[in-house]
PDB file of C-alpha atoms in Angstrom:
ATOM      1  CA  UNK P  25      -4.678  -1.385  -5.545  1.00  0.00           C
ATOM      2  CA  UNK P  26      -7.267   0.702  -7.166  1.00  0.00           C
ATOM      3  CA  UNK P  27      -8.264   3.784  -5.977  1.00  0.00           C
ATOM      4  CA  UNK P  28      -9.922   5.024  -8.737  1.00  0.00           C
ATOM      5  CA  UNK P  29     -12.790   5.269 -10.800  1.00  0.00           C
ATOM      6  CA  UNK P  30     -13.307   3.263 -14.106  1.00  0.00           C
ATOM      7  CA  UNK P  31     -12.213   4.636 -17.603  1.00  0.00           C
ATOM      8  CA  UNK P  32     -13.934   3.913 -20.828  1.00  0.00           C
ATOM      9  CA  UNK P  33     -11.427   3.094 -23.231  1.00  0.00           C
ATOM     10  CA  UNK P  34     -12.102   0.403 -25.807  1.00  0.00           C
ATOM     11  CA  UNK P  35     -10.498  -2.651 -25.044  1.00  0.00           C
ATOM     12  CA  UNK P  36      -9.386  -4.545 -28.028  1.00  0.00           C
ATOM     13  CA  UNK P  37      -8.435  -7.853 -25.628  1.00  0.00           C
ATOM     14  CA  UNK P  38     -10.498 -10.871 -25.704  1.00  0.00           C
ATOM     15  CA  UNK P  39     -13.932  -9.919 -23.696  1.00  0.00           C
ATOM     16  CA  UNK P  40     -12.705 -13.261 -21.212  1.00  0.00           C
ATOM     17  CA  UNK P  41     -10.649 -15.913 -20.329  1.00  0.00           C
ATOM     18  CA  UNK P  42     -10.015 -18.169 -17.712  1.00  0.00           C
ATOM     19  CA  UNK P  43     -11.762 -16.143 -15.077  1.00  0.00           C
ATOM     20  CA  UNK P  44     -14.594 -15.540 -17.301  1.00  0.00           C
ATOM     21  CA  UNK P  45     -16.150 -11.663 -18.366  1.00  0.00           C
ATOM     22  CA  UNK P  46     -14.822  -9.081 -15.862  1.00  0.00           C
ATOM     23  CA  UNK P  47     -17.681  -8.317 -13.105  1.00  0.00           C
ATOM     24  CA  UNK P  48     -15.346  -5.664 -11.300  1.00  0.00           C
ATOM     25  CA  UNK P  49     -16.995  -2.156 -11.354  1.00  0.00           C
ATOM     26  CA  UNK P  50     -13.425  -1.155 -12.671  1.00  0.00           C
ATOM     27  CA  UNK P  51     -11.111  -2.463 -15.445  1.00  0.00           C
ATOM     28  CA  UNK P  52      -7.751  -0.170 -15.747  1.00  0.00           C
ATOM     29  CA  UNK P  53      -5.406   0.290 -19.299  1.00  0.00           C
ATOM     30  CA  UNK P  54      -3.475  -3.014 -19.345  1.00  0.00           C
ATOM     31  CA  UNK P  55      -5.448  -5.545 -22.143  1.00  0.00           C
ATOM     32  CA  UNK P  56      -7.027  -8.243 -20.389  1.00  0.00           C
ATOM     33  CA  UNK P  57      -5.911 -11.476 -21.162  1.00  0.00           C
ATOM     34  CA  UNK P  58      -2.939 -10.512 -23.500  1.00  0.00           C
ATOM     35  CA  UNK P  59       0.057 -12.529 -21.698  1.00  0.00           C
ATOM     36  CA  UNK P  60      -1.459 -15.105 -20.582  1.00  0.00           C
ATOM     37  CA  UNK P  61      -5.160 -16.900 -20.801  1.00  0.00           C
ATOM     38  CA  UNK P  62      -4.956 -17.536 -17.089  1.00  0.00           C
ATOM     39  CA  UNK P  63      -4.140 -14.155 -15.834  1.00  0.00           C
ATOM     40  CA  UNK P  64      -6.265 -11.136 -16.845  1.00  0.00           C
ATOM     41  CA  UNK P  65      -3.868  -8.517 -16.740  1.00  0.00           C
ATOM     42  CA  UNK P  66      -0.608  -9.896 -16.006  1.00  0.00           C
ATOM     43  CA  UNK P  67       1.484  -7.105 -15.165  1.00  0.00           C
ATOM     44  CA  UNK P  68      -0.779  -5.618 -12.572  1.00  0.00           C
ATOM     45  CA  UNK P  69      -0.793  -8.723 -11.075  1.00  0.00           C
ATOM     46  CA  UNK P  70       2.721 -10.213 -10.978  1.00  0.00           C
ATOM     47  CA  UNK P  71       3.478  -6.053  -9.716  1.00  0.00           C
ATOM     48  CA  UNK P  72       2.340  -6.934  -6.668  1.00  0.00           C
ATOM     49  CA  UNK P  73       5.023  -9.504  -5.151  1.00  0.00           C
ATOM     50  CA  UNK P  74       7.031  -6.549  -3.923  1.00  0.00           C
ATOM     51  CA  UNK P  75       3.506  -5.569  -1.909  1.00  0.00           C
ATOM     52  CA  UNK P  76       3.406  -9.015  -0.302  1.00  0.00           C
ATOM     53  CA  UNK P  77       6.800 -10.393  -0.061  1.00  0.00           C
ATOM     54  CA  UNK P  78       9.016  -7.539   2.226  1.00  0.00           C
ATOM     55  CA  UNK P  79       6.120  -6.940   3.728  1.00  0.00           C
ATOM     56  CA  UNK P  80       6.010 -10.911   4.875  1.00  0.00           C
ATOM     57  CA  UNK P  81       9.811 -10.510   5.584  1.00  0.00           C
ATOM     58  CA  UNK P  82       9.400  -7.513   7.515  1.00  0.00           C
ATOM     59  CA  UNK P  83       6.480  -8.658   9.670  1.00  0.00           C
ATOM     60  CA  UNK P  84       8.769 -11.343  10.764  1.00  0.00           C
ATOM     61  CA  UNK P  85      11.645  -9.329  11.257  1.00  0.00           C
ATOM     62  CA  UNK P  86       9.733  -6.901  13.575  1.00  0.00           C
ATOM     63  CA  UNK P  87       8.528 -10.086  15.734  1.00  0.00           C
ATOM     64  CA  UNK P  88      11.680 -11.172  16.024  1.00  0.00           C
ATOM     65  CA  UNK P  89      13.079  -7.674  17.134  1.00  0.00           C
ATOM     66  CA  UNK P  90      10.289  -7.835  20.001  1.00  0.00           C
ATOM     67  CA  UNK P  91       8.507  -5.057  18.681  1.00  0.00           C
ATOM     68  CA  UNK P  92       5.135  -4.550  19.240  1.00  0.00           C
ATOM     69  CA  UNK P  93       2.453  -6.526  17.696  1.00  0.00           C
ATOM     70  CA  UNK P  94       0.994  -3.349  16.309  1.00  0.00           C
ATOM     71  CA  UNK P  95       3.638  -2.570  13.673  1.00  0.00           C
ATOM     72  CA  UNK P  96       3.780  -6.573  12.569  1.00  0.00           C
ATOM     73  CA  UNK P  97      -0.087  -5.783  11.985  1.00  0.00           C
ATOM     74  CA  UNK P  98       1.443  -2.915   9.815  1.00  0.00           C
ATOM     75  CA  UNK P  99       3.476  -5.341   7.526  1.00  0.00           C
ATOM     76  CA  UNK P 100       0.613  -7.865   7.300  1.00  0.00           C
ATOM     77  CA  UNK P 101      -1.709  -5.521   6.496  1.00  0.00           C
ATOM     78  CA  UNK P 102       0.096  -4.124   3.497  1.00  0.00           C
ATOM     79  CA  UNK P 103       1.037  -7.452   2.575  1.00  0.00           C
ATOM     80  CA  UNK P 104      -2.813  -8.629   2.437  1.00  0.00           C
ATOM     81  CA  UNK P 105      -2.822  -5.105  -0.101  1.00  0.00           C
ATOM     82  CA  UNK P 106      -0.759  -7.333  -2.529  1.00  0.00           C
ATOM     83  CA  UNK P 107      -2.237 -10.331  -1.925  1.00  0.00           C
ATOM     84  CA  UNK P 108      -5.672  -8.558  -2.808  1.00  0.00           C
ATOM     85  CA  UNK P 109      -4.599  -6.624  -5.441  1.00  0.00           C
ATOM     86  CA  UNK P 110      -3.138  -9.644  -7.150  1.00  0.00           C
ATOM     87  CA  UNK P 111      -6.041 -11.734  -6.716  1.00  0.00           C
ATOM     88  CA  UNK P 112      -8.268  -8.607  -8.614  1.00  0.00           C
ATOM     89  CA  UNK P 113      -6.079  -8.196 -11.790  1.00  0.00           C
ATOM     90  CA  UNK P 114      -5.520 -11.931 -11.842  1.00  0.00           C
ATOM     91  CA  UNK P 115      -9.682 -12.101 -12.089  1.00  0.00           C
ATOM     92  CA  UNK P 116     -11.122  -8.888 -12.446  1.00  0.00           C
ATOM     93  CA  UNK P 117     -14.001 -10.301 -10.561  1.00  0.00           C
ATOM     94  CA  UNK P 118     -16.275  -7.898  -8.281  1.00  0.00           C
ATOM     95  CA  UNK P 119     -15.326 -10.240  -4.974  1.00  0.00           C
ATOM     96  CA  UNK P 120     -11.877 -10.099  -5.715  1.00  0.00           C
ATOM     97  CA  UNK P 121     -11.828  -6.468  -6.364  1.00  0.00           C
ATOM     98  CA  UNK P 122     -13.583  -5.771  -2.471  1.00  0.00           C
ATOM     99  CA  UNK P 123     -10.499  -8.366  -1.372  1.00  0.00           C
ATOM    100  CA  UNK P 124      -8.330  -5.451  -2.970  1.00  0.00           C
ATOM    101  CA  UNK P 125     -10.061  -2.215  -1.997  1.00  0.00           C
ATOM    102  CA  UNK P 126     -10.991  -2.968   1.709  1.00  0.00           C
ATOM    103  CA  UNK P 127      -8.159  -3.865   2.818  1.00  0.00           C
ATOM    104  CA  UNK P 128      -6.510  -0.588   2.002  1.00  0.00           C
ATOM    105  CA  UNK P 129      -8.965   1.041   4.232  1.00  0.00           C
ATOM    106  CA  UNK P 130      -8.301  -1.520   7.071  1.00  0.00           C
ATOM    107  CA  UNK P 131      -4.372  -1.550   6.786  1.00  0.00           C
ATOM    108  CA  UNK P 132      -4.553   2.437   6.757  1.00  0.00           C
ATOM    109  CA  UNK P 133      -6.217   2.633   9.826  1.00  0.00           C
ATOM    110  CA  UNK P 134      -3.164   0.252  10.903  1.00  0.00           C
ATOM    111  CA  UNK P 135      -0.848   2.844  10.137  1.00  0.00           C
ATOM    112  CA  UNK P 136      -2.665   5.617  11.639  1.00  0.00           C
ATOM    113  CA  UNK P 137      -3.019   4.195  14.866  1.00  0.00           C
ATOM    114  CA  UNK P 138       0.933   3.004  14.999  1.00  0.00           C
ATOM    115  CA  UNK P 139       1.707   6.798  14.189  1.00  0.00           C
ATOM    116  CA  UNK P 140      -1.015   8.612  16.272  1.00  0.00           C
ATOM    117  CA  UNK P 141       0.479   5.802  19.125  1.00  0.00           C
ATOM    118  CA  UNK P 142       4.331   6.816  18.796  1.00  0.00           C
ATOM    119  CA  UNK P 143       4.904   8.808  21.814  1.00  0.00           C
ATOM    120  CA  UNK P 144       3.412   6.246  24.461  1.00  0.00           C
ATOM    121  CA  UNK P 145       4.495   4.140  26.716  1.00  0.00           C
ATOM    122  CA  UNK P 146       5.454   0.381  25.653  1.00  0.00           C
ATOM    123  CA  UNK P 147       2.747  -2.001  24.854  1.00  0.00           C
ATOM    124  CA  UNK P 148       0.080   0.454  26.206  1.00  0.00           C
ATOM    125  CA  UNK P 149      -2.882  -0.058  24.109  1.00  0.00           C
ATOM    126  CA  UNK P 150      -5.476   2.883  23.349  1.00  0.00           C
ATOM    127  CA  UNK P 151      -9.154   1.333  23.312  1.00  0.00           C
ATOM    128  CA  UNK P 152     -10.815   4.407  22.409  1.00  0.00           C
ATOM    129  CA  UNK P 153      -8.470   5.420  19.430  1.00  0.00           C
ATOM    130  CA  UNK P 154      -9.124   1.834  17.673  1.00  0.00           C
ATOM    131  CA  UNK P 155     -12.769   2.068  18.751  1.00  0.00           C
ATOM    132  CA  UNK P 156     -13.271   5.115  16.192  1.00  0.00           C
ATOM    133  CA  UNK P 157     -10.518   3.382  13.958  1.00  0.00           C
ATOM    134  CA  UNK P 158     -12.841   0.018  13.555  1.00  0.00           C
ATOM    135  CA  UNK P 159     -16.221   2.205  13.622  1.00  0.00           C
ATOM    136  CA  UNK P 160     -14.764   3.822  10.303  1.00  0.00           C
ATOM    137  CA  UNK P 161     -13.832   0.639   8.831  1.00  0.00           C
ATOM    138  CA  UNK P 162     -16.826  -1.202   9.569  1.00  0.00           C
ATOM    139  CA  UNK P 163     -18.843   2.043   7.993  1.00  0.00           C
ATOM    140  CA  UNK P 164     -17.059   2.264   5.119  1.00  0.00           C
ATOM    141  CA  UNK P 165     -17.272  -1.504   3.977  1.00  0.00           C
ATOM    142  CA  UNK P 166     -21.159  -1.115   5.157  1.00  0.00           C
ATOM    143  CA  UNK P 167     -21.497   1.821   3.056  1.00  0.00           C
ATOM    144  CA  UNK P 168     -19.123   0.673  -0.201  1.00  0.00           C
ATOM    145  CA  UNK P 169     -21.141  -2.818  -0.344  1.00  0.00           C
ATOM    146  CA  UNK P 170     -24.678  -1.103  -0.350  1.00  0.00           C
ATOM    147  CA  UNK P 171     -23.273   1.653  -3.173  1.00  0.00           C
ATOM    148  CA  UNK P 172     -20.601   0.382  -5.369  1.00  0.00           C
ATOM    149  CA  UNK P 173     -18.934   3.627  -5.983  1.00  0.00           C
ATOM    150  CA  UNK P 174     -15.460   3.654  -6.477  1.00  0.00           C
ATOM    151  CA  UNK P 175     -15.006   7.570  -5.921  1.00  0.00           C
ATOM    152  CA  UNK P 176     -16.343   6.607  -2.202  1.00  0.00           C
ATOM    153  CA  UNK P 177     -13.216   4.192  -1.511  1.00  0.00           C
ATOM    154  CA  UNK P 178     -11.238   7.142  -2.902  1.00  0.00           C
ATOM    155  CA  UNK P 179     -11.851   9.689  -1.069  1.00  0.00           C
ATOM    156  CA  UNK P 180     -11.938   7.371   2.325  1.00  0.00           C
ATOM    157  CA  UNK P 181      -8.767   5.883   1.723  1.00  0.00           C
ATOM    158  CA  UNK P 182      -7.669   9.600   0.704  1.00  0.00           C
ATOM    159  CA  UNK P 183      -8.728  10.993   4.162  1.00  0.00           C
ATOM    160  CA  UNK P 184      -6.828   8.107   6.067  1.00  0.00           C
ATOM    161  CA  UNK P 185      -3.793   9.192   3.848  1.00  0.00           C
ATOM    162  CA  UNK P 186      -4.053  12.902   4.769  1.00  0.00           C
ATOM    163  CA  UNK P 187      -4.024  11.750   8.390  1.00  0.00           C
ATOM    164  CA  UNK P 188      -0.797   9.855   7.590  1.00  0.00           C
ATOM    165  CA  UNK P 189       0.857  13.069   5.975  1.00  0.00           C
ATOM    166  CA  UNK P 190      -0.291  15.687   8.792  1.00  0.00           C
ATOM    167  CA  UNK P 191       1.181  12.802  11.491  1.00  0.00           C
ATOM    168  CA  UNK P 192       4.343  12.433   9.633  1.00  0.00           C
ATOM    169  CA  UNK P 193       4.742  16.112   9.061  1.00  0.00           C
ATOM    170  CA  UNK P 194       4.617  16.584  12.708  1.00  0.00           C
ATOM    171  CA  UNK P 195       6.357  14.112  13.901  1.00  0.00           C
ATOM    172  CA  UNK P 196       9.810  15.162  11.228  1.00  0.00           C
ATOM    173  CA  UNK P 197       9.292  19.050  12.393  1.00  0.00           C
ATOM    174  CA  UNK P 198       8.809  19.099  15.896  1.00  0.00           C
ATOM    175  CA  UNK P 199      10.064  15.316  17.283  1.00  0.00           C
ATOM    176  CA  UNK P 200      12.375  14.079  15.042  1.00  0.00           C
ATOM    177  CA  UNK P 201      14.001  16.368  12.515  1.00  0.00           C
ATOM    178  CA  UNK P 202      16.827  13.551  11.565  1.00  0.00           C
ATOM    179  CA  UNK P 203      13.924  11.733  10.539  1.00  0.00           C
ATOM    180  CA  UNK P 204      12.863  13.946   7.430  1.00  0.00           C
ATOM    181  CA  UNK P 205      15.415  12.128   4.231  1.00  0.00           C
ATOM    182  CA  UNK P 206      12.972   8.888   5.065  1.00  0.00           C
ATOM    183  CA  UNK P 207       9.625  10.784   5.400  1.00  0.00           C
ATOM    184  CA  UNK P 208      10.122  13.141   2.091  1.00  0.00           C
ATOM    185  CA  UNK P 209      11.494   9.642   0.179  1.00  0.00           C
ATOM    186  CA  UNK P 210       8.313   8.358   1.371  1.00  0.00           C
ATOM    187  CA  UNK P 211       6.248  10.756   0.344  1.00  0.00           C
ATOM    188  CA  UNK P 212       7.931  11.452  -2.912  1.00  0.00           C
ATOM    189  CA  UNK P 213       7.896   7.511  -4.107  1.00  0.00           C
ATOM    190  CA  UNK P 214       3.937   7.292  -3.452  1.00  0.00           C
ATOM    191  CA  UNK P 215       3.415  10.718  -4.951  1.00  0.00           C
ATOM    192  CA  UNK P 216       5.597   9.370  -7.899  1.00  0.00           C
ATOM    193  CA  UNK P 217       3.158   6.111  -8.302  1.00  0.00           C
ATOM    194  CA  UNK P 218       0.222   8.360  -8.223  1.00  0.00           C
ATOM    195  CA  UNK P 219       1.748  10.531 -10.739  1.00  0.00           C
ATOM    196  CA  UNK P 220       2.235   7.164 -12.788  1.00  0.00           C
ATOM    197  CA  UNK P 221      -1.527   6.072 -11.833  1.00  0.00           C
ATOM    198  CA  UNK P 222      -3.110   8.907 -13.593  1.00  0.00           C
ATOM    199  CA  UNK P 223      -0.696   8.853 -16.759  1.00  0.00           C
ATOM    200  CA  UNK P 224      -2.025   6.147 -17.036  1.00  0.00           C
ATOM    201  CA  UNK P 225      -5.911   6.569 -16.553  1.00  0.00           C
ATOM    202  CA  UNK P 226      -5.085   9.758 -18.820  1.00  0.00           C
ATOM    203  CA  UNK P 227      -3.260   8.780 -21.870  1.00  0.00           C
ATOM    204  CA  UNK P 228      -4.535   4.773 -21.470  1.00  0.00           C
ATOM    205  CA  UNK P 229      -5.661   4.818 -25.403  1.00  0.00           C
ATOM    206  CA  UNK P 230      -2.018   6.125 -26.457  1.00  0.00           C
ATOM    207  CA  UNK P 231      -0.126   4.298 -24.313  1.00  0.00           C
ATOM    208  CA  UNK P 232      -1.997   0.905 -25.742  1.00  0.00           C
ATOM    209  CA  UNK P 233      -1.838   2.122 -29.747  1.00  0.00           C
ATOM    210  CA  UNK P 234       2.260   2.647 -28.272  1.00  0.00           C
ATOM    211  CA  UNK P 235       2.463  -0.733 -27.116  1.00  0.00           C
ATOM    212  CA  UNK P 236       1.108  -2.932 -30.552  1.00  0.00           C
ATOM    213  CA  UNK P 237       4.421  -1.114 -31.958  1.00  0.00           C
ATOM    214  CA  UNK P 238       6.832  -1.649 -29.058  1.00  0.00           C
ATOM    215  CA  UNK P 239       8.945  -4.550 -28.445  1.00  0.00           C
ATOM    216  CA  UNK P 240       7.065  -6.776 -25.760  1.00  0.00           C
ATOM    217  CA  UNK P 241       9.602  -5.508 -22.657  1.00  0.00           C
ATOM    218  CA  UNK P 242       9.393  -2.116 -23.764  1.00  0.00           C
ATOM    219  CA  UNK P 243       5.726  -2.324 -23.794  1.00  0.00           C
ATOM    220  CA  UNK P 244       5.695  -4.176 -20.766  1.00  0.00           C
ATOM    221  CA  UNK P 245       7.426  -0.859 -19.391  1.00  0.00           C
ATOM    222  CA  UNK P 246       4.691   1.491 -20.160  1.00  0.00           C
ATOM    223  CA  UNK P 247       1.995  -0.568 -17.803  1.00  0.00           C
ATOM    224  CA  UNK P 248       2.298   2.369 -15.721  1.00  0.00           C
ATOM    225  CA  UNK P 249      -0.236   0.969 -13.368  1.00  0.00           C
ATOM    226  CA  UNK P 250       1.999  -1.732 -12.289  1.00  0.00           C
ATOM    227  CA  UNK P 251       4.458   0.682 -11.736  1.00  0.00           C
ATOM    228  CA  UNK P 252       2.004   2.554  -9.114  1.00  0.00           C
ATOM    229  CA  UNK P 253       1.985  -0.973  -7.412  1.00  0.00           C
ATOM    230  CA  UNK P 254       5.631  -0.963  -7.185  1.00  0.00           C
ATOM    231  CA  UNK P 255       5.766   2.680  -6.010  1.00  0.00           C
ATOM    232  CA  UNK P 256       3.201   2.631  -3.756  1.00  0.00           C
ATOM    233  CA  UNK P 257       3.923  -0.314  -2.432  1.00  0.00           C
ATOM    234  CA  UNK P 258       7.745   1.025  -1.681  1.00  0.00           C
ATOM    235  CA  UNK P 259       6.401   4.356  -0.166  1.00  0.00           C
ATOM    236  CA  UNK P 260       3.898   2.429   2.295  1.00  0.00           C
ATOM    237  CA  UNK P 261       6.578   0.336   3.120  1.00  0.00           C
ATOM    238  CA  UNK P 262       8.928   3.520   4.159  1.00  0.00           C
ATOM    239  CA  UNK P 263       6.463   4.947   6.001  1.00  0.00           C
ATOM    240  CA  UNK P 264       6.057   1.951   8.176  1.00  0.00           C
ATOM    241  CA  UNK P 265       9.957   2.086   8.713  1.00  0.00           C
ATOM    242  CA  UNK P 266       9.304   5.908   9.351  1.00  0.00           C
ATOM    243  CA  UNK P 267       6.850   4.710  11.863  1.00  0.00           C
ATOM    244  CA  UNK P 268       8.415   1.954  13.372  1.00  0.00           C
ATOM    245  CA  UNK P 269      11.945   3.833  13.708  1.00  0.00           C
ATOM    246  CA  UNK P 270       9.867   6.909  15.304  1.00  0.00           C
ATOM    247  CA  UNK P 271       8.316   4.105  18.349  1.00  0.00           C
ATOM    248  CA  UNK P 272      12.019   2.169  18.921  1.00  0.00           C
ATOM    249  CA  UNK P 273      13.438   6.035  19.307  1.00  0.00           C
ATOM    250  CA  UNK P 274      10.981   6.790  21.642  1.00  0.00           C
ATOM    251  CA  UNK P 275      11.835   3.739  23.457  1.00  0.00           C
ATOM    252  CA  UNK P 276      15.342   3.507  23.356  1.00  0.00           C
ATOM    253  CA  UNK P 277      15.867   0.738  21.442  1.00  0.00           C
ATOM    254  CA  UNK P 278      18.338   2.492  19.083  1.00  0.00           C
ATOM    255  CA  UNK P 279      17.637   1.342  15.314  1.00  0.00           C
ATOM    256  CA  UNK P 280      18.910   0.807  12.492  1.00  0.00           C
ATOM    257  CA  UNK P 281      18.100   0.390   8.589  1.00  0.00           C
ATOM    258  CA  UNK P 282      19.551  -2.497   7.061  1.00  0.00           C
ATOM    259  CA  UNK P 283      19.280  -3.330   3.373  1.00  0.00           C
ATOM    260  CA  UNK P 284      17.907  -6.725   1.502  1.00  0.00           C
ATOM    261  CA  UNK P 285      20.126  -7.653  -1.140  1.00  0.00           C
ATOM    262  CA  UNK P 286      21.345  -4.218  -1.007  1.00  0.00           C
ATOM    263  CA  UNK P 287      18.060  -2.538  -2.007  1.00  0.00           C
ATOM    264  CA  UNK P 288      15.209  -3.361   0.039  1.00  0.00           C
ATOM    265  CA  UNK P 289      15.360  -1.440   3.379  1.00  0.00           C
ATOM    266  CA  UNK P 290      14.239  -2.760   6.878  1.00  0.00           C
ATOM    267  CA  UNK P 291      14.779  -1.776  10.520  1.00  0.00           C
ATOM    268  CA  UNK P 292      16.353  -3.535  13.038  1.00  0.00           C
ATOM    269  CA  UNK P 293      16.195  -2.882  16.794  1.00  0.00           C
ATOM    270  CA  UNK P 294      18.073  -3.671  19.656  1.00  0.00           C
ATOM    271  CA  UNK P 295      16.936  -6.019  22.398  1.00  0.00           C
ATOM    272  CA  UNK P 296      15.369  -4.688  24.917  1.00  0.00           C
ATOM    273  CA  UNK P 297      17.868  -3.994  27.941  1.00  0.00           C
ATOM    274  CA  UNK P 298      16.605  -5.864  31.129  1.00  0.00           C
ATOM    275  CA  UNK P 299      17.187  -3.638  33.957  1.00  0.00           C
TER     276      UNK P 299
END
């Protein structure tokens, strides 16, 4: 994921390596190249299985629940995140950075519509809502492609978030109180990863002289930008619980968090009761 705009710090890696020179119109603080010759910044990349594999889980979970097709949408479309995101640090190549940075606009408007849609009744669809939804899409990735500005994406993707957080906010006050330990965890774990994210845009020339004197684990600790994937990724993934849990209230189908491996959370509903 890279919501950001590009820093200037010297890189001392090799200028390329399997994927060639970087073309991406951002390069972030981990040296390219320095695990592996195949992979240009490996941490960033291999940071991204926990955006693409509960995701996959939970998308398959929620379809076998009988949920609605929106919130399996949801999954997919954070799990297409990871597999995005991977594909740019793996390369740092301009094509594969758009296969990163789009889709965060298009699986935001995703969430917004699940969480604008929460108090409807089941399976109705709203035309006009994802009308508007795939009118901004399509004019962002119109606009990004003719101007390459990063600070653009930002502040998009930053307006589809502030939608999220007004929603959410509403829905924990006035709807569903009970519902606020998941929202505020949700919140708090993304805020946490952005915290991370510009630590590391910040001190990126410290944090690499840090590393040529720190064990190789240690070091590999203080790739704080793999640690916004992993935080970011965990905080999306709450808020689509939050979501989902809000629409199976609504419609009765009483759920329930359930743990993977005794960590990874996930909601499971109850069939649907035949009258």
């Amino acid at each position: 994921m890279a919501p950001s705009v590009s820093h200037a710090h010297s890189d001392p890696s090799p200028p390329g390596g399997f994927w060639g020179p970087p073309t991406s119109t951002l390069d972030w603080c981990e040296e390219n190249y320095f695990v592996s010759v195949f992979v240009a910044e490996f941490w960033n990349t291999v940071s991204n299985l926990l955006m693409i594999l509960p995701p996959i889980y939970g998308a398959i979970r929620t379809s076998r629940d009988g949920l609605e097709t929106r919130y399996v949408f949801a999954f997919l479309g954070l799990a297409a995140v990871g597999v995005g995101s991977w594909s740019f640090h793996m390369t740092l190549q301009y094509e594969m950075q758009l296969l990163d940075e789009l889709p965060m606009i298009y699986s935001c408007c995703i969430f917004v519509y699940c969480l604008l849609e929460c108090f409807k009744r089941e399976n109705s669809i709203n035309y006009i809502m994802i009308t508007i939804l795939l009118g901004f899409s399509v004019a962002v990735t119109v606009v990004y492609l003719l101007w390459t500005e990063p600070v653009f994406h930002q502040v998009m993707y930053g307006v589809l978030v502030f939608c999220l957080v007004l929603r959410s906010m509403y829905v924990v006050t006035w709807v569903y109180p009970w519902l606020r330990p998941l929202c505020y965890t949700s919140l708090g774990v993304f805020l946490l990863g952005f915290i991370l994210w510009n630590v590391d845009n910040l001190l990126c020339d410290t944090l690499r002289a840090a590393r040529l004197r720190l064990p190789p684990v240690i070091g590999a600790v203080t790739q704080f930008h793999a640690w916004w994937h992993i935080f970011t990724g965990f905080g999306s993934h709450l808020h689509i619980l939050l979501s989902l849990q809000t629409r199976a209230t609504y419609l009765k189908r009483r759920p329930r968090v359930k743990f993977i491996c005794g960590v990874w959370p996930m909601l499971h509903a109850e069939p649907r009761r035949r009258s």
